Structure formats: structure tokens, C-alpha cells
GROMACS .gro file of C-alpha atoms in nm:
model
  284
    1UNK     CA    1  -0.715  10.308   9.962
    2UNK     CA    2  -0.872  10.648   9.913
    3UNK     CA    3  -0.639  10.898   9.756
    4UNK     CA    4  -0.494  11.223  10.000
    5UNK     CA    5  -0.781  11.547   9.927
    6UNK     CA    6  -0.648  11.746   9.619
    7UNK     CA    7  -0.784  12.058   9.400
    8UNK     CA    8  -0.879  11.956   9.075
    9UNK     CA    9  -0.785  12.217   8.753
   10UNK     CA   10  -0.875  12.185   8.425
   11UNK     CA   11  -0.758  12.470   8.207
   12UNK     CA   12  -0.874  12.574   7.870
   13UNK     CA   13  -0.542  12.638   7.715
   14UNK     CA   14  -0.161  12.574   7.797
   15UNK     CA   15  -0.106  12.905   7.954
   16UNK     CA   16  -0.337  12.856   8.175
   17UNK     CA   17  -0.236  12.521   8.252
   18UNK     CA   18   0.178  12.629   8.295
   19UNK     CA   19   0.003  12.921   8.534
   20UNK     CA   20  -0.153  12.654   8.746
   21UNK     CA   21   0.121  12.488   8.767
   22UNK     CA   22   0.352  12.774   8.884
   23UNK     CA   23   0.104  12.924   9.158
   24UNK     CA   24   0.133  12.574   9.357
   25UNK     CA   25   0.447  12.371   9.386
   26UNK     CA   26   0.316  12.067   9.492
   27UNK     CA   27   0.071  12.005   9.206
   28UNK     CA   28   0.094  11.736   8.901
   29UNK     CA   29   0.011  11.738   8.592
   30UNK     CA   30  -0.273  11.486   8.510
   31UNK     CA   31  -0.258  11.338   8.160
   32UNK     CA   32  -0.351  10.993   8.057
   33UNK     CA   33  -0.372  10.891   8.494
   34UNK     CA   34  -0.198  10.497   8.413
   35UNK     CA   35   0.095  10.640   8.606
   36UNK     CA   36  -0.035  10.877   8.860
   37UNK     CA   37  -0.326  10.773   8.982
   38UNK     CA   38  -0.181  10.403   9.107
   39UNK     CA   39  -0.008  10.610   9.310
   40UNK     CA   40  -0.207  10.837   9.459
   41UNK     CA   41  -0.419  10.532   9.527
   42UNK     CA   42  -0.185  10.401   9.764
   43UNK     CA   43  -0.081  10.760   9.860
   44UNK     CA   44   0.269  10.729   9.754
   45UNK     CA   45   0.196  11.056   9.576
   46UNK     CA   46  -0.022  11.364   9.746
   47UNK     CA   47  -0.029  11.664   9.518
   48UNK     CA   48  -0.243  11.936   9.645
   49UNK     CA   49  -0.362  12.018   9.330
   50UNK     CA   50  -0.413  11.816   9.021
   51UNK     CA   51  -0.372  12.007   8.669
   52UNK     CA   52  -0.625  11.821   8.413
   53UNK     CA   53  -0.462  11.878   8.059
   54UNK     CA   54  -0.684  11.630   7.926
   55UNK     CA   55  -0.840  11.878   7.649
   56UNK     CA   56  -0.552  12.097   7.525
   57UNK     CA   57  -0.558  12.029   7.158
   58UNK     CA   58  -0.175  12.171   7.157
   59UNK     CA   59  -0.060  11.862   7.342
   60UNK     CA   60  -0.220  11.621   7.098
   61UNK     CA   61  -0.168  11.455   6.782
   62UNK     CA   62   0.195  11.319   6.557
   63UNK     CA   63   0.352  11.548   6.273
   64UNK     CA   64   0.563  11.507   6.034
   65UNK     CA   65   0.815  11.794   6.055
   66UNK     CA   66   1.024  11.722   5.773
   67UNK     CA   67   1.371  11.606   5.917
   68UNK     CA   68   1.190  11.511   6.248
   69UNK     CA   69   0.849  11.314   6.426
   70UNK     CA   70   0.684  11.575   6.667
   71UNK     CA   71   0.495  11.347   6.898
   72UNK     CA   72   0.272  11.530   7.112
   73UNK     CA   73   0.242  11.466   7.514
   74UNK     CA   74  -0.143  11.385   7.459
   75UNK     CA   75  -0.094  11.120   7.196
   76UNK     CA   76  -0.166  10.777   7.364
   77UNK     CA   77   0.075  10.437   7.272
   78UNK     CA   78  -0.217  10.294   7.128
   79UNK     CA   79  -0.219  10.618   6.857
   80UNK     CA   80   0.139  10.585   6.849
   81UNK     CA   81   0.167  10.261   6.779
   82UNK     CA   82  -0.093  10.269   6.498
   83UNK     CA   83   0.051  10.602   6.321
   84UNK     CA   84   0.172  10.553   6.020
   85UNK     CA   85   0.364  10.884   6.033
   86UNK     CA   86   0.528  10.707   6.372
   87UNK     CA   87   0.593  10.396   6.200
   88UNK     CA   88   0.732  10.525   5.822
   89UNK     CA   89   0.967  10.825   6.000
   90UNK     CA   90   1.064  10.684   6.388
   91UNK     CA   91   0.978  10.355   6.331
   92UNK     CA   92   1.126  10.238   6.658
   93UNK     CA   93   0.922  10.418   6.870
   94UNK     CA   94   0.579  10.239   6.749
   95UNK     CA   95   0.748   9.910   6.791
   96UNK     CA   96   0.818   9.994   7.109
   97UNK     CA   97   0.468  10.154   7.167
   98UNK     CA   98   0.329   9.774   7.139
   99UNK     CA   99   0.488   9.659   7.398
  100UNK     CA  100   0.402   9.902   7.650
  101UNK     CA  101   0.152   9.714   7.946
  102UNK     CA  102  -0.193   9.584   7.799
  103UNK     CA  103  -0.449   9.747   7.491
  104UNK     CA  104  -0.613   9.905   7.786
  105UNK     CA  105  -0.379  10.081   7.924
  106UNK     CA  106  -0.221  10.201   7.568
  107UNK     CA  107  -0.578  10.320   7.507
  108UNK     CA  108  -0.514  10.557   7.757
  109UNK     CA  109  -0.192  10.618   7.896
  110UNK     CA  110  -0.042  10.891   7.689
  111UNK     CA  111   0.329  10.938   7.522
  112UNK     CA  112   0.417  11.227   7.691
  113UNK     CA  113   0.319  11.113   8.057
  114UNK     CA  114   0.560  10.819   8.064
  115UNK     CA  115   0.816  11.016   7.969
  116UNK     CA  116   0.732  11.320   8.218
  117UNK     CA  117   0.693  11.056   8.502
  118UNK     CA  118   1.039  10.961   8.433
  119UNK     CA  119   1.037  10.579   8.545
  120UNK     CA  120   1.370  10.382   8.400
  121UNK     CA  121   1.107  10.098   8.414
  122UNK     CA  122   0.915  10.259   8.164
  123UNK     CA  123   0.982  10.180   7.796
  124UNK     CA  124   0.972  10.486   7.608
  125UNK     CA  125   1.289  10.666   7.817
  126UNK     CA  126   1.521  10.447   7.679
  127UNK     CA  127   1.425  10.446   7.328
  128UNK     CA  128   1.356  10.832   7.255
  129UNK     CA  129   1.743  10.870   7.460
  130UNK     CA  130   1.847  10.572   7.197
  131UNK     CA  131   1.704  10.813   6.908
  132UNK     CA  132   1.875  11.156   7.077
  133UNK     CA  133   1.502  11.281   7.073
  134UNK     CA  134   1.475  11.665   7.190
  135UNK     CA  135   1.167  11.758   7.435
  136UNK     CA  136   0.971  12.047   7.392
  137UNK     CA  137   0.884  12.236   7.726
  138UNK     CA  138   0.627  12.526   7.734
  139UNK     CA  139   0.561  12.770   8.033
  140UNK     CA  140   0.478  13.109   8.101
  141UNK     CA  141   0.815  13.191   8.012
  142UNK     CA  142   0.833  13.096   7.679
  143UNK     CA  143   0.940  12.693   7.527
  144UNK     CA  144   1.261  12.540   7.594
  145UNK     CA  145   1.425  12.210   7.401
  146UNK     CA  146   1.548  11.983   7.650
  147UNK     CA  147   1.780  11.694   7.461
  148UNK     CA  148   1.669  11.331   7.611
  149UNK     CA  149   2.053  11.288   7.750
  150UNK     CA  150   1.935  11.566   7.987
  151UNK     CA  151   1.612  11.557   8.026
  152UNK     CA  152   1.631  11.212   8.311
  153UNK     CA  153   1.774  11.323   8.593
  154UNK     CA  154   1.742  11.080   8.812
  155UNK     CA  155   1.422  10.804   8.990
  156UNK     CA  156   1.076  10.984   8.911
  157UNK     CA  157   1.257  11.298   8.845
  158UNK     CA  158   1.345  11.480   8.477
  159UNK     CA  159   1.449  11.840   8.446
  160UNK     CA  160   1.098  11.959   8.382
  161UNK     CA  161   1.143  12.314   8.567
  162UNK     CA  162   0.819  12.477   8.790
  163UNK     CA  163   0.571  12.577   8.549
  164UNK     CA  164   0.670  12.415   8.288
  165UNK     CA  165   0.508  12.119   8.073
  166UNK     CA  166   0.623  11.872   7.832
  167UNK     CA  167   0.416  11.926   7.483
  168UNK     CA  168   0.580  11.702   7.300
  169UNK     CA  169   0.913  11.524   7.157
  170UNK     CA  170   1.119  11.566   6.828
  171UNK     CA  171   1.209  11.216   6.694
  172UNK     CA  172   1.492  11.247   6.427
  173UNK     CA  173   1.432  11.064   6.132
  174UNK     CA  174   1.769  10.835   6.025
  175UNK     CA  175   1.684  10.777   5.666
  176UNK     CA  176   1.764  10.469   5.478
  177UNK     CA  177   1.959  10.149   5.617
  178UNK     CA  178   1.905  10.135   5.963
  179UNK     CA  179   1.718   9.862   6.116
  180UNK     CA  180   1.546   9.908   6.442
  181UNK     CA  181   1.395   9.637   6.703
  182UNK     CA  182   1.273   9.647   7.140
  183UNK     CA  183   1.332   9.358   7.347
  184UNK     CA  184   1.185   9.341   7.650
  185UNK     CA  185   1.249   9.046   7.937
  186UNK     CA  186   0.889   9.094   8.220
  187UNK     CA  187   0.675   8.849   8.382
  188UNK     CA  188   0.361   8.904   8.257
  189UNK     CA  189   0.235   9.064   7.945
  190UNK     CA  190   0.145   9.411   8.147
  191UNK     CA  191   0.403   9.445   8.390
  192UNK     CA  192   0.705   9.685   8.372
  193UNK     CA  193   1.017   9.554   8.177
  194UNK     CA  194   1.285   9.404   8.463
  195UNK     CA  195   1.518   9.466   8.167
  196UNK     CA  196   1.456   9.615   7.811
  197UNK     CA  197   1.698   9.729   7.544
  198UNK     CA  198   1.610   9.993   7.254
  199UNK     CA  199   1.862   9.933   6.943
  200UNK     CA  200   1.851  10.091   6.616
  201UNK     CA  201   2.166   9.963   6.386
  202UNK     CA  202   2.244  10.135   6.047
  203UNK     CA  203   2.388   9.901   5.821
  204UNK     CA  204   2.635   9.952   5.511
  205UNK     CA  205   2.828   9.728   5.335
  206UNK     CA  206   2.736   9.388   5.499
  207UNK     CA  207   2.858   9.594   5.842
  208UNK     CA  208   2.762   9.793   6.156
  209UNK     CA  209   2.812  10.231   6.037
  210UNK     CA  210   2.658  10.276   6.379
  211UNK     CA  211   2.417  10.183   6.667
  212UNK     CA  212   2.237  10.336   6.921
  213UNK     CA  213   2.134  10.134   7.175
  214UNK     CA  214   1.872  10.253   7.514
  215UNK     CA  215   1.843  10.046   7.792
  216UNK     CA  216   1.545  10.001   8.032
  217UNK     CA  217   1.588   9.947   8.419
  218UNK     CA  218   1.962   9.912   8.412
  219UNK     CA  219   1.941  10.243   8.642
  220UNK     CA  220   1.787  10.517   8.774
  221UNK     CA  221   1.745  10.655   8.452
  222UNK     CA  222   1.780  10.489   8.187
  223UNK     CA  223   2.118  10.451   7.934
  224UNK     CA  224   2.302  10.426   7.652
  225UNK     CA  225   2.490  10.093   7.616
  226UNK     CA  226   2.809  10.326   7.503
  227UNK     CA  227   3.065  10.053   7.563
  228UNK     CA  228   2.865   9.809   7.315
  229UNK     CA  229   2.789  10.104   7.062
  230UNK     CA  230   3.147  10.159   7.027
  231UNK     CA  231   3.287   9.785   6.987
  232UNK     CA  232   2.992   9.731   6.740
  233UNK     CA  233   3.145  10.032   6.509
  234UNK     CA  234   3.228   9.888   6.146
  235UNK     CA  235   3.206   9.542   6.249
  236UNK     CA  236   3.087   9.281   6.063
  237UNK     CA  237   2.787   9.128   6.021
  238UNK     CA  238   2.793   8.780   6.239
  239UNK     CA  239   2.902   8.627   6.532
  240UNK     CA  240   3.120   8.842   6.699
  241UNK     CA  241   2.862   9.051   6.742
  242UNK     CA  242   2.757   8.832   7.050
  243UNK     CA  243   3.094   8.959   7.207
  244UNK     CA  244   3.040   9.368   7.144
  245UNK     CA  245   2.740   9.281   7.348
  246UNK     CA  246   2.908   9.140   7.649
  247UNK     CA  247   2.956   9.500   7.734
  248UNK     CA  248   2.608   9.641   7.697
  249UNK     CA  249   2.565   9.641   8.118
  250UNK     CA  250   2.903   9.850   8.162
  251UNK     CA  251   2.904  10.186   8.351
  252UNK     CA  252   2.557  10.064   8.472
  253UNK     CA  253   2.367  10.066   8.799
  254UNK     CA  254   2.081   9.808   8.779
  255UNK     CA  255   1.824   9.826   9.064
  256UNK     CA  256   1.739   9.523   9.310
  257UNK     CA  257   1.386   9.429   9.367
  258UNK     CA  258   1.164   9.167   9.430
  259UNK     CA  259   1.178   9.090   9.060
  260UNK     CA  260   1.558   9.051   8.960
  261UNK     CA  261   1.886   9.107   9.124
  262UNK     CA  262   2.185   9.350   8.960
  263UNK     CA  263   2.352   9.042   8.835
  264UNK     CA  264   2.078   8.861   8.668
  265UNK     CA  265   1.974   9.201   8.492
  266UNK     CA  266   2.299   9.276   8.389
  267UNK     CA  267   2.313   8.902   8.252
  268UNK     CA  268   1.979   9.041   8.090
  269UNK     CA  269   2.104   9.331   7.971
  270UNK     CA  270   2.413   9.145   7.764
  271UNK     CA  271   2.188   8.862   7.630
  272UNK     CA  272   1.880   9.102   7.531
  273UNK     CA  273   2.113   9.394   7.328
  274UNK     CA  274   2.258   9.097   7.126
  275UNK     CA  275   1.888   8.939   7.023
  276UNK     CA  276   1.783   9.347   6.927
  277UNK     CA  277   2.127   9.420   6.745
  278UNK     CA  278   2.126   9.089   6.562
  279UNK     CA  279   1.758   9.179   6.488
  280UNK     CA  280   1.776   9.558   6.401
  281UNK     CA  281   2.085   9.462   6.188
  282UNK     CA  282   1.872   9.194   5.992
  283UNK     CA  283   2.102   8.908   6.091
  284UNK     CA  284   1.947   8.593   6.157
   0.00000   0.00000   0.00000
């Protein structure tokens, strides 16, 4: 199908960009394309203008900040996966990188747009909300930090206000004893996760100091497991960790699709947080 007629922009800088943006409310930002142009394919999306932000140098690249990863929107999995900034401070994040849809699309499909688009499908939602990563938002009005419990509002939709544009997301650093792992339950190798669960587990003293655990397409935006966070607490290394996770699909909303019902992903959800806590916890 032939995508709906649309204006195409492509600004030199971010002000103009965050201008173009705020002169038409109907138009998109066009980053990497793996998520928006699928749908304008198949007009199930018909901005009247597209914003190209393809060549802003101020969206690209990964930096180490110190006490914090500043991923920019521009940088693509495939460059997230391979950074070695990525993988020594937010280590999490490039693990999860790798298992976003196929080389080609990681090649191209950038960090930033997945999040922007919002998708509880997607796999980086849940694990920057698992890490309590801040976004960055830039507009003619200045730059505002959004913190990833707020930015997901709700299906396809994030708190991204007119004008403004994600330019990239602060990844805390944890520091020494945590153990991280993604486990994702799909079909086939490039399709969206029916379930996937984000856990990073800090260990001390042969038990659990904390965990943070994301979960993927238990919603319309994805969650924290907070019931299985809590349980998990100073337990003990072994089996009744399998029990904390009973509780990882609580408070949640799964969808149902021609994939998976709410009861088998919530049986998902239960089964996959125990094989990425025993994991990130380093417990065979």
C-alpha cells in the first residue's frame, strides 16, 4: 500500500527541527523509520508532515557522564549493543539491545525511536523503566528531564509535549554486585516479544539487596514487577526464589492478540522473571 501524501523536513539543527514540529500538530518525527514507516505503509499512521532528524549530530552518539550513560536518540541497537561504554556502565541495556528484531533492523532502527514510539511490545521501555533512566526532551522552550516512570503514558503514547523531541536517555550506573540479564518469550527471531522481562539483581552476602525488574507486553505500557521486587528483598540465594516470582504478573494488564492470551502471558510473565532473576543473581 502506498503511504497517505506528507511534507517531508529535514532540518539542519534541533531548533529547527523542535520549530517544525510545533508549527504542525500532526507531524512525526522520522528517525531510524523501523517503526514508522510499517505503518504509514498500511496507513495506520498519516502525518502531514514528516520531520527528518536523520543528520543532527546532537541526537547521536553514547557518553559516559560520570555517574550516568547518556544514550543519544540517534544511536542505533546495533551501536548500542556493540558500545563498550553501554556494556561496562548500563550493561543491561546492550544485552537487551541484541535481542531487539534482526541485524538489519538494529543497523538501523535507532535507541531513541523505540522509546519515543512508545510500544509496550518494544524491548527497550521496560528495561530503561527497570534502570529508573531519565529522558532528555529539547524544544524551543528550553530541555526538560522526563523520569521513565512518567515518561509511558499509555499505547503509542509517552508524555513527549508539542515541539518537543527526545535527545537522549540518562542510564544510571549501579556500581559493583549487581547482575543483570533480558528474557524474551516470541515466535520468531524478529518479531516483537509476546512477553519479556528486564531484571537487574544486586547481590550481597549470598542474598538479594535489591532488584529491579521491567516487564514487556504485560500492558499498555510497560511495568515494574513491584510485587516480585519486594518479596525478593534480602532473600536468599535459591529456590524460593521461584515463589517471589509467582507474583511478577500482579497489578498487571496483559493484552490479547492473535499471539497469546492474558493468562498464558501472565503464566509467561511468572516463569520468564524467575529464569532472568536466577540469571542476573548468578544462580544456576
Amino acid at each position: 500500500m502506498i503511504p497517505a501524501q506528507f511534507e517531508y523536513v529535514r532540518p539542519g539543527s534541533l531548533a529547527e527541527a523542535s520549530q517544525a514540529l510545533a508549527s504542525d500538530e500532526d507531524a512525526k518525527v522520522l528517525a531510524g523509520g523501523q517503526s514508522l514507516l510499517p505503518l504509514l505503509r498500511l496507513r495506520l499512521a498519516y502525518p502531514s508532515t514528516l520531520v527528518d532528524v536523520g543528520r543532527l549530530d546532537e541526537l547521536k552518539g553514547v557518553h559516559d557522564r560520570g555517574d550516568h550513560v547518556f544514550i543519544g536518540a540517534m544511536a542505533t541497537h546495533d551501536e548500542v549493543m556493540r558500545s563498550d561504554v553501554v556494556n561496562a556502565g548500563c550493561p543491561l541495556v546492550a544485552l537487551a539491545a541484541a535481542h531487539v528484531a534482526d541485524p538489519a533492523i538494529r543497523h538501523r532502527g535507532t535507541f531513541g525511536g523505540s522509546l519515543a514510539h512508545a510500544d509496550p511490545a518494544g524491548d527497550m521501555p521496560a528495561v530503561v523503566l527497570a534502570l529508573d533512566g531519565v529522558f532528555v526532551a529539547r524544544s524551543a522552550r528550553g530541555e526538560r528531564e522526563i523520569p521513565a516512570a512518567d515518561f509511558f503514558v499509555d499505547y503509542l503514547e509517552s508524555s513527549l509535549g508539542p515541539g518537543e523531541i527526545l535527545a537522549g536517555v540518562k542510564i544510571p550506573k549501579l556500581g559493583e554486585g549487581w547482575g543483570f540479564h533480558y528474557e524474551k518469550f516470541h515466535r520468531t527471531a524478529q518479531a516483537w516479544a509476546i512477553v519479556g522481562v528486564a531484571a537487574a539483581v544486586k547481590r550481597s552476602n549470598g542474598a538479594i539487596a535489591e532488584a529491579r525488574i521491567g516487564l514487556t507486553n504485560m500492558g499498555p505500557t510497560p511495568v515494574r514487577a513491584r510485587a516480585t521486587e519486594s518479596a525478593l528483598q534480602g532473600m536468599e540465594l535459591g529456590d524460593q526464589i521461584r515463589q517471589a516470582c509467582e507474583e511478577a504478573a500482579a497489578d498487571t494488564s496483559p493484552p490479547s492478540d492473535l499471539h497469546a492470551q492474558p493468562d498464558f502471558r501472565r503464566h509467561l510473565a511468572r516463569v520468564l522473571t524467575h529464569r532472568a532473576v536466577r540469571t542476573a543473581a548468578g544462580t544456576p
